[in-house]
XYZ file of C-alpha atoms in Angstrom:
748
model
C 134.283 82.930 85.843
C 136.563 84.748 89.080
C 138.637 83.748 91.352
C 136.906 80.943 94.052
C 135.234 82.191 96.835
C 134.927 78.627 99.217
C 137.548 77.174 101.152
C 139.964 74.775 99.671
C 140.047 70.744 99.992
C 143.462 70.184 98.521
C 147.425 70.912 98.396
C 148.885 69.647 94.672
C 153.229 70.185 93.785
C 152.466 71.529 89.848
C 156.164 70.856 87.972
C 156.719 70.300 85.039
C 158.663 67.344 83.350
C 161.847 69.394 82.068
C 163.039 72.841 83.197
C 160.677 75.471 81.885
C 161.631 77.521 79.310
C 162.759 80.880 79.914
C 160.201 84.471 79.855
C 161.861 85.419 77.020
C 161.451 82.235 74.873
C 158.159 80.657 73.653
C 156.586 77.535 75.745
C 155.269 76.526 72.479
C 158.490 77.139 69.940
C 159.873 74.858 72.940
C 158.137 71.974 73.948
C 153.978 72.387 72.850
C 152.150 69.982 70.823
C 150.557 72.057 67.996
C 148.594 69.038 66.425
C 145.930 66.331 67.964
C 148.713 63.481 67.325
C 152.018 65.387 68.555
C 149.385 65.451 71.793
C 148.184 61.549 72.288
C 152.354 60.948 71.270
C 153.672 63.288 74.539
C 150.793 62.224 76.208
C 151.950 58.572 75.949
C 155.439 58.918 76.225
C 155.854 60.994 78.431
C 157.991 59.553 81.097
C 158.523 61.486 83.448
C 161.938 60.347 86.203
C 162.964 63.764 87.545
C 160.527 66.782 87.794
C 160.852 70.226 88.083
C 158.737 71.378 91.055
C 157.390 75.307 89.806
C 155.213 75.742 92.543
C 151.942 74.906 94.367
C 148.148 74.725 94.053
C 145.642 74.287 95.706
C 142.237 72.095 94.679
C 137.952 72.868 95.621
C 135.250 70.694 95.447
C 134.938 70.616 92.047
C 137.673 68.503 91.414
C 137.503 65.048 90.388
C 137.490 61.856 93.272
C 136.753 59.221 90.903
C 138.253 56.797 90.322
C 140.160 57.849 93.175
C 141.384 62.380 93.541
C 143.560 63.797 92.030
C 147.119 63.119 92.226
C 148.834 65.137 94.903
C 151.747 65.409 91.978
C 150.033 67.754 88.726
C 153.008 67.331 85.866
C 153.303 69.028 83.093
C 154.574 67.968 80.219
C 154.136 70.438 77.598
C 151.713 73.047 76.691
C 149.134 72.660 73.373
C 147.790 75.362 70.976
C 144.835 75.679 71.795
C 143.584 75.350 68.143
C 144.114 71.782 68.639
C 140.398 70.926 67.958
C 140.665 68.773 70.680
C 141.518 71.923 72.866
C 139.026 74.085 71.840
C 136.763 71.046 71.791
C 137.241 71.745 75.209
C 136.952 74.817 76.626
C 133.568 74.785 74.685
C 131.986 74.172 77.863
C 129.749 71.953 75.866
C 129.870 68.452 73.858
C 132.408 66.848 76.422
C 132.877 63.411 76.306
C 131.895 60.557 78.813
C 134.222 61.326 81.973
C 134.975 65.131 81.833
C 135.431 66.722 84.641
C 135.856 70.768 84.652
C 136.806 72.171 87.498
C 139.307 74.953 89.440
C 142.227 75.085 91.408
C 144.236 78.134 92.376
C 146.962 80.566 94.530
C 146.350 82.529 96.932
C 146.258 86.130 95.689
C 149.060 88.178 95.001
C 147.275 90.831 93.001
C 148.003 94.908 93.936
C 145.191 94.638 96.952
C 146.667 91.223 98.407
C 149.915 91.044 97.630
C 151.831 92.736 100.366
C 148.920 90.868 103.109
C 150.665 87.321 101.986
C 154.500 86.198 103.261
C 157.110 86.193 101.692
C 157.084 82.150 99.720
C 152.860 82.680 99.625
C 154.207 86.353 97.665
C 156.805 83.521 96.016
C 154.660 80.933 95.142
C 151.392 82.728 94.174
C 153.562 85.156 91.163
C 155.585 81.728 89.799
C 151.603 81.258 89.106
C 150.552 83.887 88.226
C 152.991 84.004 85.296
C 152.762 81.434 84.220
C 148.900 81.669 82.929
C 149.771 84.971 81.439
C 152.648 83.236 79.570
C 149.435 80.783 78.695
C 147.501 83.349 77.299
C 149.655 85.701 75.797
C 150.677 81.634 73.251
C 146.865 81.099 73.141
C 148.155 78.061 74.271
C 147.071 75.624 77.340
C 148.999 73.165 79.864
C 149.233 69.183 79.555
C 149.228 67.737 83.303
C 150.548 64.089 82.039
C 149.253 60.864 82.250
C 148.659 59.656 85.895
C 147.820 55.611 87.332
C 144.353 55.257 85.883
C 144.739 57.078 82.596
C 143.919 60.287 83.372
C 145.812 63.053 81.807
C 144.813 67.144 81.947
C 144.488 70.134 80.482
C 145.603 73.540 82.234
C 143.493 76.442 80.363
C 143.725 80.203 81.369
C 140.823 82.780 83.136
C 139.704 85.294 81.172
C 139.381 88.587 81.300
C 138.501 91.793 79.108
C 140.090 94.688 79.336
C 142.892 93.548 81.950
C 146.230 95.205 82.337
C 148.585 92.451 81.462
C 150.826 94.404 83.271
C 149.475 93.686 86.073
C 149.067 90.699 88.585
C 145.085 90.150 88.231
C 142.781 87.824 90.383
C 141.757 86.017 87.576
C 145.582 85.290 87.258
C 146.494 83.132 90.320
C 142.872 80.189 89.289
C 142.489 78.648 86.460
C 140.558 75.700 85.083
C 141.492 71.763 85.150
C 140.094 69.805 82.586
C 140.768 66.268 83.078
C 139.595 63.100 81.521
C 141.479 59.333 80.710
C 143.007 59.007 77.455
C 140.215 56.028 76.380
C 137.552 58.642 76.429
C 138.897 61.535 74.619
C 140.408 58.608 71.859
C 136.936 57.405 71.077
C 135.845 61.072 70.406
C 138.637 61.200 67.631
C 138.631 58.107 66.582
C 138.569 56.799 62.753
C 137.292 59.241 60.081
C 136.340 61.621 62.268
C 139.071 61.898 63.419
C 141.313 61.964 60.027
C 138.121 65.151 59.317
C 139.090 66.968 62.294
C 143.140 66.615 60.983
C 142.326 67.924 57.883
C 141.277 70.613 59.235
C 142.894 71.503 61.891
C 145.808 71.489 59.314
C 143.217 73.459 56.689
C 143.317 76.452 59.422
C 139.717 76.143 58.142
C 136.890 77.127 61.095
C 136.266 74.627 64.101
C 133.176 71.901 63.976
C 129.912 72.951 65.443
C 128.522 71.878 67.988
C 125.474 71.760 70.097
C 124.238 75.593 71.200
C 124.013 75.592 74.606
C 120.616 75.018 76.072
C 118.548 77.674 77.672
C 117.222 78.981 81.401
C 113.507 77.745 81.665
C 111.681 79.373 83.472
C 113.987 81.631 85.225
C 115.233 78.799 87.012
C 118.354 76.337 85.785
C 117.455 73.807 88.190
C 117.124 70.534 85.661
C 113.437 69.339 87.307
C 111.828 72.042 86.227
C 110.682 72.870 83.109
C 107.515 75.416 82.192
C 104.959 73.516 82.453
C 100.611 75.132 84.017
C 99.590 74.748 86.776
C 97.938 71.817 86.592
C 100.222 70.077 84.748
C 102.436 70.861 87.786
C 100.506 69.532 90.080
C 100.030 66.848 88.048
C 103.817 66.008 87.246
C 104.594 62.894 89.311
C 101.678 61.855 90.369
C 100.497 59.066 88.430
C 103.189 58.184 86.650
C 104.633 55.414 89.374
C 104.253 52.108 89.964
C 100.742 51.510 92.265
C 101.053 47.929 94.472
C 98.576 45.226 92.902
C 94.654 46.060 92.820
C 94.634 50.017 94.044
C 94.383 50.132 90.245
C 92.343 47.967 88.034
C 93.300 50.035 84.325
C 96.260 48.262 83.189
C 97.542 51.114 81.323
C 97.516 53.781 84.785
C 97.302 56.731 82.611
C 98.849 60.083 83.145
C 98.134 63.421 81.901
C 99.614 64.971 78.885
C 102.734 66.414 80.247
C 105.507 68.678 78.203
C 104.392 66.598 75.179
C 102.753 67.014 72.188
C 100.307 65.247 69.793
C 98.964 64.955 67.112
C 97.056 63.023 63.994
C 98.923 62.251 61.189
C 96.266 61.295 58.320
C 97.294 58.562 55.892
C 98.785 60.440 53.305
C 101.864 62.576 55.676
C 104.741 61.940 55.144
C 107.258 59.791 57.522
C 110.896 59.989 56.881
C 111.723 56.248 58.194
C 115.832 56.233 56.969
C 118.192 55.608 59.049
C 122.408 56.538 59.666
C 123.625 53.017 58.607
C 126.620 51.763 57.004
C 125.468 49.361 54.324
C 125.484 44.380 55.653
C 127.830 44.651 53.848
C 130.584 46.086 55.653
C 129.199 45.047 58.740
C 130.630 41.681 59.224
C 132.240 39.816 56.791
C 129.670 36.625 56.716
C 127.012 39.506 55.736
C 126.875 39.646 51.731
C 122.220 40.199 52.040
C 121.701 36.009 50.921
C 119.977 33.740 52.743
C 121.636 33.745 55.922
C 121.098 37.299 56.416
C 116.471 37.143 55.779
C 117.037 33.840 58.089
C 119.560 34.112 60.603
C 116.669 35.638 63.460
C 113.158 33.727 63.183
C 111.642 37.341 64.637
C 111.325 40.156 61.859
C 111.206 42.802 64.488
C 114.090 40.487 65.212
C 115.613 41.126 61.576
C 115.451 43.777 62.033
C 116.618 45.280 64.576
C 119.543 42.919 63.812
C 119.653 44.549 60.838
C 119.362 48.399 61.412
C 121.913 48.906 64.861
C 124.358 46.116 62.948
C 124.864 49.209 60.717
C 123.778 52.114 63.152
C 126.868 54.873 63.342
C 127.529 55.734 66.683
C 130.191 56.979 69.032
C 131.176 60.140 71.397
C 131.843 62.244 68.484
C 128.376 62.068 66.462
C 126.989 62.218 69.534
C 128.061 65.320 70.528
C 126.376 66.483 67.758
C 123.117 65.233 67.905
C 120.521 67.595 68.605
C 119.982 65.040 71.771
C 122.841 65.563 73.132
C 122.667 65.994 77.069
C 118.880 63.809 76.901
C 121.029 60.876 75.772
C 123.620 62.098 79.237
C 120.738 61.914 80.964
C 119.715 58.656 79.872
C 123.129 57.379 80.349
C 123.144 58.863 84.446
C 119.639 56.702 84.273
C 121.326 53.653 83.426
C 124.502 54.438 85.718
C 121.982 55.564 88.707
C 120.863 52.070 88.284
C 123.774 50.470 88.514
C 125.217 52.070 91.572
C 122.735 51.403 93.255
C 122.845 47.939 92.827
C 124.240 45.528 95.782
C 122.712 42.344 95.313
C 122.928 39.759 97.706
C 122.621 36.326 96.302
C 122.039 31.850 97.171
C 122.309 29.110 95.687
C 120.740 25.972 96.131
C 119.872 28.358 99.371
C 122.824 29.935 100.688
C 123.121 33.543 100.653
C 127.022 34.025 99.497
C 129.039 36.418 100.986
C 129.416 40.086 98.876
C 131.686 39.098 95.578
C 132.735 40.447 91.940
C 129.362 41.176 90.072
C 128.719 38.462 87.699
C 126.852 40.761 84.948
C 124.358 38.621 81.864
C 123.947 42.763 79.853
C 120.926 41.706 77.382
C 120.743 44.185 74.638
C 124.006 45.599 74.660
C 124.695 46.534 71.690
C 128.475 48.199 70.986
C 129.534 47.919 74.986
C 128.137 51.048 75.853
C 127.296 50.435 79.241
C 130.547 47.637 79.992
C 133.108 51.468 81.883
C 129.228 52.214 84.425
C 129.769 48.359 85.097
C 133.730 47.627 85.501
C 133.294 50.890 88.105
C 130.804 49.465 90.140
C 132.140 49.028 94.020
C 131.715 45.483 93.808
C 133.975 45.580 90.061
C 132.980 41.962 88.317
C 134.031 38.742 87.914
C 132.160 37.690 84.848
C 130.626 39.744 82.828
C 128.102 38.177 79.437
C 126.958 40.361 76.665
C 123.832 39.785 74.052
C 122.167 40.988 70.928
C 120.815 40.310 67.946
C 122.824 43.015 66.195
C 126.010 40.365 64.821
C 127.768 44.459 63.480
C 127.336 46.063 66.780
C 129.200 42.461 69.410
C 131.649 42.661 66.735
C 132.557 46.476 67.601
C 132.059 45.974 71.159
C 134.545 43.038 71.060
C 137.128 45.136 70.035
C 135.278 47.702 72.398
C 136.462 45.418 74.846
C 139.969 44.087 73.360
C 141.333 47.639 74.578
C 139.816 48.939 77.724
C 141.120 44.990 78.382
C 144.685 46.089 77.365
C 144.543 49.254 78.671
C 144.351 48.027 81.774
C 140.156 49.196 81.937
C 138.740 45.217 82.316
C 140.018 43.249 85.134
C 137.553 40.183 85.581
C 137.957 36.434 84.886
C 135.933 35.807 81.793
C 133.948 37.827 79.771
C 131.627 36.447 76.316
C 129.370 37.941 73.336
C 126.766 36.050 73.157
C 123.981 36.752 69.573
C 120.656 36.005 70.340
C 117.722 36.568 70.331
C 116.139 36.305 74.431
C 112.562 35.795 73.275
C 113.211 32.817 71.081
C 116.374 31.906 71.935
C 117.956 30.369 75.392
C 121.477 31.142 75.877
C 123.312 28.213 78.445
C 119.780 26.653 79.194
C 117.759 23.655 77.224
C 115.000 24.917 75.550
C 112.762 22.674 76.982
C 113.211 19.146 79.830
C 112.617 16.984 76.899
C 115.747 18.110 74.649
C 118.865 15.965 74.423
C 121.120 19.323 73.167
C 120.949 23.093 73.965
C 120.781 25.787 70.991
C 124.189 26.619 69.388
C 124.644 30.420 69.620
C 127.059 32.997 67.490
C 129.657 33.729 69.621
C 133.257 34.917 70.836
C 135.016 34.725 73.753
C 138.122 37.320 75.309
C 139.683 34.532 77.303
C 139.916 32.907 74.299
C 141.862 34.611 71.989
C 145.621 35.547 72.885
C 146.535 38.678 74.553
C 148.047 40.854 71.406
C 144.974 39.850 68.946
C 144.670 41.883 66.122
C 142.088 40.135 63.985
C 138.571 40.939 63.299
C 137.177 39.135 66.736
C 135.666 35.364 65.219
C 132.301 34.683 66.540
C 131.991 30.831 66.235
C 128.611 28.428 67.124
C 128.414 27.031 70.169
C 126.906 25.541 71.732
C 124.078 27.006 74.909
C 126.886 30.187 73.477
C 128.919 29.205 76.027
C 127.310 29.922 79.466
C 126.198 25.839 80.036
C 125.549 26.167 83.020
C 126.043 29.363 84.682
C 124.457 31.936 86.588
C 124.517 36.686 87.213
C 123.959 38.259 89.803
C 122.639 41.060 87.427
C 119.697 41.113 85.114
C 120.133 44.654 82.003
C 118.442 45.246 79.605
C 118.629 48.961 78.919
C 116.026 50.266 76.421
C 115.265 46.460 74.644
C 112.376 44.628 76.923
C 109.987 46.199 74.489
C 111.230 44.257 71.651
C 110.233 40.551 74.291
C 106.289 42.192 73.783
C 104.827 41.393 70.340
C 103.805 38.360 71.971
C 102.375 36.924 74.902
C 104.625 33.375 73.951
C 108.077 35.767 73.576
C 107.692 37.313 76.982
C 106.552 35.076 78.529
C 110.047 33.080 76.837
C 113.033 35.776 77.543
C 110.900 36.050 81.944
C 111.515 32.451 82.253
C 115.227 32.562 80.448
C 116.605 36.016 82.645
C 114.790 33.909 85.999
C 116.649 30.954 84.927
C 119.835 33.003 85.181
C 119.144 34.953 87.632
C 120.450 34.295 90.621
C 118.368 33.594 93.444
C 117.927 37.397 95.755
C 119.607 39.086 92.134
C 118.052 41.969 90.098
C 116.363 42.066 86.884
C 116.921 45.956 85.935
C 115.903 47.568 82.506
C 114.867 51.067 81.229
C 111.742 50.975 78.552
C 109.031 53.392 77.004
C 106.319 54.405 79.654
C 103.397 52.901 78.280
C 101.430 54.489 81.096
C 102.634 58.305 79.383
C 101.815 57.872 76.117
C 98.478 56.060 76.221
C 97.588 58.810 77.830
C 99.107 61.248 74.824
C 96.930 58.721 72.677
C 93.437 59.131 75.292
C 94.398 62.922 75.017
C 93.759 63.510 71.433
C 90.496 64.551 71.521
C 88.977 61.891 68.979
C 86.338 59.941 70.186
C 86.520 56.806 71.315
C 82.671 55.910 71.468
C 82.606 54.244 68.729
C 80.599 51.265 67.413
C 81.979 49.669 64.211
C 86.048 49.540 64.909
C 86.481 50.875 60.939
C 85.606 54.012 62.752
C 89.073 54.734 63.196
C 90.648 54.727 60.138
C 93.518 57.587 60.706
C 97.485 57.415 62.583
C 97.707 58.723 65.745
C 101.601 60.190 66.521
C 102.763 60.793 69.986
C 105.253 63.482 69.416
C 107.838 64.986 72.566
C 110.765 67.328 71.910
C 109.476 69.302 68.731
C 109.520 66.270 67.281
C 112.561 64.995 67.972
C 110.261 62.363 69.318
C 107.829 60.137 67.762
C 105.748 57.859 68.418
C 103.818 56.534 65.429
C 100.596 54.387 65.770
C 98.735 52.528 62.888
C 94.633 52.770 63.022
C 93.873 48.916 63.910
C 96.590 49.663 66.985
C 94.184 52.851 68.239
C 91.559 50.501 68.246
C 92.896 47.593 70.617
C 94.671 50.224 72.634
C 90.697 51.180 73.587
C 89.914 48.012 73.691
C 92.170 46.668 75.589
C 91.941 49.781 78.130
C 88.667 49.032 78.955
C 88.603 45.162 78.386
C 91.504 44.122 80.133
C 91.916 40.965 78.240
C 95.300 39.314 78.536
C 96.135 38.346 75.035
C 94.471 42.206 74.212
C 98.461 43.951 75.853
C 100.200 41.416 73.306
C 101.398 43.136 70.356
C 100.716 46.412 70.314
C 102.961 48.346 68.397
C 104.160 52.030 66.882
C 107.253 53.101 65.045
C 109.768 54.649 67.813
C 111.261 57.625 65.847
C 113.773 59.643 67.748
C 115.689 61.650 65.563
C 118.991 62.852 66.245
C 119.784 65.272 63.335
C 119.323 65.499 59.675
C 123.326 65.312 58.473
C 122.508 60.961 58.222
C 126.352 60.930 56.535
C 128.010 62.826 59.517
C 126.025 59.714 62.003
C 122.928 62.056 63.098
C 119.575 61.036 61.247
C 118.521 58.691 63.632
C 119.323 57.311 66.789
C 115.490 54.583 65.958
C 113.441 53.995 63.268
C 112.005 50.002 64.104
C 108.591 48.304 65.300
C 108.674 48.375 68.953
C 105.783 47.350 71.840
C 104.129 48.620 74.597
C 105.038 47.238 78.709
C 102.732 48.695 80.335
C 104.168 47.889 83.352
C 101.042 45.692 85.561
C 101.429 43.474 83.165
C 105.600 43.182 83.565
C 104.539 42.726 86.800
C 102.345 39.644 85.895
C 104.766 38.267 84.494
C 108.082 38.597 86.864
C 105.668 36.828 89.340
C 104.965 34.120 87.434
C 108.946 34.265 86.647
C 109.721 34.356 90.658
C 110.689 37.940 90.354
C 109.104 41.094 92.489
C 108.902 44.478 90.379
C 110.917 46.454 93.397
C 110.183 49.468 91.313
C 109.105 50.976 88.351
C 109.530 54.697 87.773
C 108.873 57.501 84.978
C 112.618 58.949 84.757
C 111.149 62.603 85.866
C 110.502 59.905 88.865
C 113.041 58.245 89.108
C 115.314 62.015 88.389
C 113.293 63.491 91.907
C 114.127 60.501 93.948
C 117.590 61.045 93.954
C 118.183 64.169 93.007
C 119.589 65.108 96.504
C 121.933 62.440 97.306
C 125.813 63.718 96.294
C 127.314 60.764 94.404
C 124.158 60.805 91.930
C 124.187 64.947 91.447
C 127.405 64.649 91.698
C 127.429 62.303 88.228
C 125.304 64.513 86.459
C 127.958 66.290 86.302
C 130.523 64.996 85.023
C 128.308 63.109 83.023
C 128.140 65.341 80.612
C 123.891 66.227 81.601
C 123.457 69.127 81.666
C 124.245 71.997 79.968
C 125.888 76.143 80.963
C 122.920 76.633 82.545
C 122.938 74.000 84.450
C 120.212 72.363 83.065
C 118.747 70.531 80.117
C 116.338 72.137 77.750
C 112.175 72.212 77.818
C 112.068 69.916 74.572
C 115.206 67.207 75.500
C 113.064 66.989 78.827
C 109.839 66.645 77.554
C 111.885 63.420 75.829
C 112.827 62.109 78.612
C 109.309 62.108 80.651
C 108.285 58.373 77.693
C 110.133 56.286 79.779
C 109.981 54.097 82.641
C 113.104 53.371 84.592
C 112.115 49.370 86.923
C 113.886 47.161 89.192
C 113.061 43.928 89.404
C 114.713 41.000 92.994
C 114.423 36.461 92.543
C 112.031 35.759 95.274
C 111.565 31.992 94.457
C 112.630 30.207 90.151
C 109.935 30.435 87.581
C 106.408 29.024 88.008
C 106.224 29.409 83.581
C 106.566 26.088 82.022
C 107.204 26.578 78.003
C 107.601 22.637 77.601
C 104.044 21.667 76.123
C 104.760 24.548 73.237
C 108.836 23.822 72.475
C 106.982 20.208 72.422
C 103.867 21.576 69.486
C 107.098 22.786 67.632
C 109.795 20.481 68.698
C 110.047 17.410 65.954
C 112.622 14.650 67.455
C 114.549 13.341 64.832
C 115.084 17.200 63.540
C 115.976 18.286 67.366
C 119.037 20.076 65.701
C 116.965 22.431 63.188
C 117.006 24.826 66.267
C 121.141 25.031 65.527
C 122.013 28.011 63.464
C 123.864 27.354 61.582
C 127.576 29.926 61.008
C 127.706 32.755 58.817
C 130.512 32.790 58.145
C 130.332 28.601 56.723
C 127.683 29.336 55.792
C 128.972 31.171 53.628
C 131.598 29.509 51.988
C 129.224 26.636 51.808
C 125.957 28.210 50.558
C 127.734 28.375 46.289
C 128.022 24.424 47.080
C 124.580 23.524 48.618
C 122.535 25.292 45.844
C 124.392 23.176 43.304
C 123.671 20.188 44.983
C 119.365 20.600 45.768
C 119.424 22.150 42.251
C 121.352 18.539 40.837
C 119.510 16.558 42.768
C 116.076 18.192 41.976
C 117.431 19.262 38.233
C 117.449 21.869 35.994
C 114.015 21.513 34.599
C 112.045 20.906 37.742
C 114.397 23.400 39.294
C 113.377 26.593 37.006
C 109.800 25.295 38.324
C 110.277 26.202 41.577
C 109.518 28.890 44.063
C 111.780 30.907 45.936
C 110.606 29.870 48.723
C 111.059 25.843 47.546
C 114.848 26.765 46.622
C 115.755 28.155 49.634
C 114.234 25.410 51.501
C 115.963 22.455 49.171
C 119.016 24.465 49.469
C 119.242 24.688 53.774
C 118.811 21.183 53.785
C 121.730 20.579 51.854
C 124.632 22.916 53.155
C 123.375 20.987 56.862
C 124.351 18.039 54.306
C 127.623 19.733 54.021
C 128.538 21.035 58.049
C 127.458 17.398 59.613
C 124.206 19.702 61.206
């Protein structure tokens, strides 16, 4: 990159926390940082009281503007060795932490051709800056800008040019790159064991860590939305991907063309990679030891599998940077962030429309709290955040994240709650049926119940209603998880009814999920003859692939038969329980955290089915857009387009790879608005499975207390049955009797 040709947008005072050393002295020796720990320490400790002015510099249109424009004063608190891993990572221009922004600052040109044209004051100003850049480049170092009130710091990196004459001022000496980010984002990217690995590499003088390869310019274009397609594909790339109003198409799948993904048929003997990047369950939660409580905590087997998988999944900003799908994941994050930023609901309570106020957010499938920053940056702010997930290990990580955000004044709200629940079976904040006397007890954690400086592991307790009794919300979000609700009609209806009960009229439900229209379109284009007379004629697994095999969606023969049947008959019951195995492979090094990002059973979510369920629950479908279409509808909006760069969606060629883009097309973004109360009635179903004498059967047992009392409960159960009879019991009988004694010990 060369000296900027556009007009500057803002002027800044470049200053230093101390007097710059004389040019005869080394910057690194006098004010240098030689390690990552030094860099973090100085950034935290730097308290500038009387900085020394250096010169004036100008920023351009690419300067960061979120959460606010750059400060008028940019203060250098030291210089850092370019060999530090963080500096190397940032200067690579790829795989950067979320929120990091690259911009340009400059002074007026003071090279040989322009120097005489400048006023004396500009000659002096530009020369000082150019000499400082030469010193940084000569010592292979960068300037470190101290953090501002938004916790943003910066790295001032000289531009380089091969074969320059170091005795003269060059045009590139009059400009520099400025990388800005928050300490929070950088700490997350270089935390834990990975941080220790980085430090070891630095101390040993080893090679830098591997960075994802740069993307390619595809089809001669540097645009995100135009990967190479055939003429036929280009003509229909978005047609058929959007939701159609009722009556426009009786096909429940509303399939579209095959697109960029490929399909493949696997025979019964084919290998399928199923290993994931997981910690042992005993490392995830203190209460887990592989005993009864882990297998019985969630009634639904899909929820139990998700609990085990996601609780043990190693995922952070550093491992994500090593992913082969880095930019695809960043694009998915952009879709979520854009959905969130567009929300501005006006809710009505008891028929009265409420004034605009900070949002009350219910974040379903919240995981480790990765979307918290997106919510906290919303223009309306947040007054209440409740995160719900099936994975106990992920919730503990989320609680720690929330603590850290509060301590850094990044999370300011009146109420923050985390709940472990399966929304296809559990009901937080409400009774399961109108005839029930009590609400269900759920494992819950509240930030407000902790001391401000709590450092012990987060303590989750069994709380009636999960701690959100009688609360309602402006927004409900479920990202990449609503498909877990579609295994049965009952689970799906329970989910939509619960969401409707917790959402005020006028509020929004937003979600992202696999686009069943696209997936079934691929499936029906496998070339198989579906005009069969007997069900057993389809006896092979079918696999839809995208991203050169990085994404695989596997259907067993029975499900293939059901999809074809439902496609022709439109039977309601045939549209539920359409299970597939979704595998997303981010890399091959599972120990390093870049193995299978997902490898779980999921269920197709036909858009017309979601629309019908939403209508019964009082929710009106506002849009259902394929990710490609979602992008096309927003790429001209300045804020959304800027976010593509700020969130590191685009690689250095201004695009993402064709493989990643083809995977993106497998997803859809959906938004509902609540227009009335739910008409779904689940009382009869609940009463069928409900015994008043055993009402507390619906109360889950606190895993921590269960672990403590389990040995005593088993001893009592064995004593009550007698040794001989106990020996003859099956394992299921022993578990049932032990659970009865356990509840007695816990007074349940």
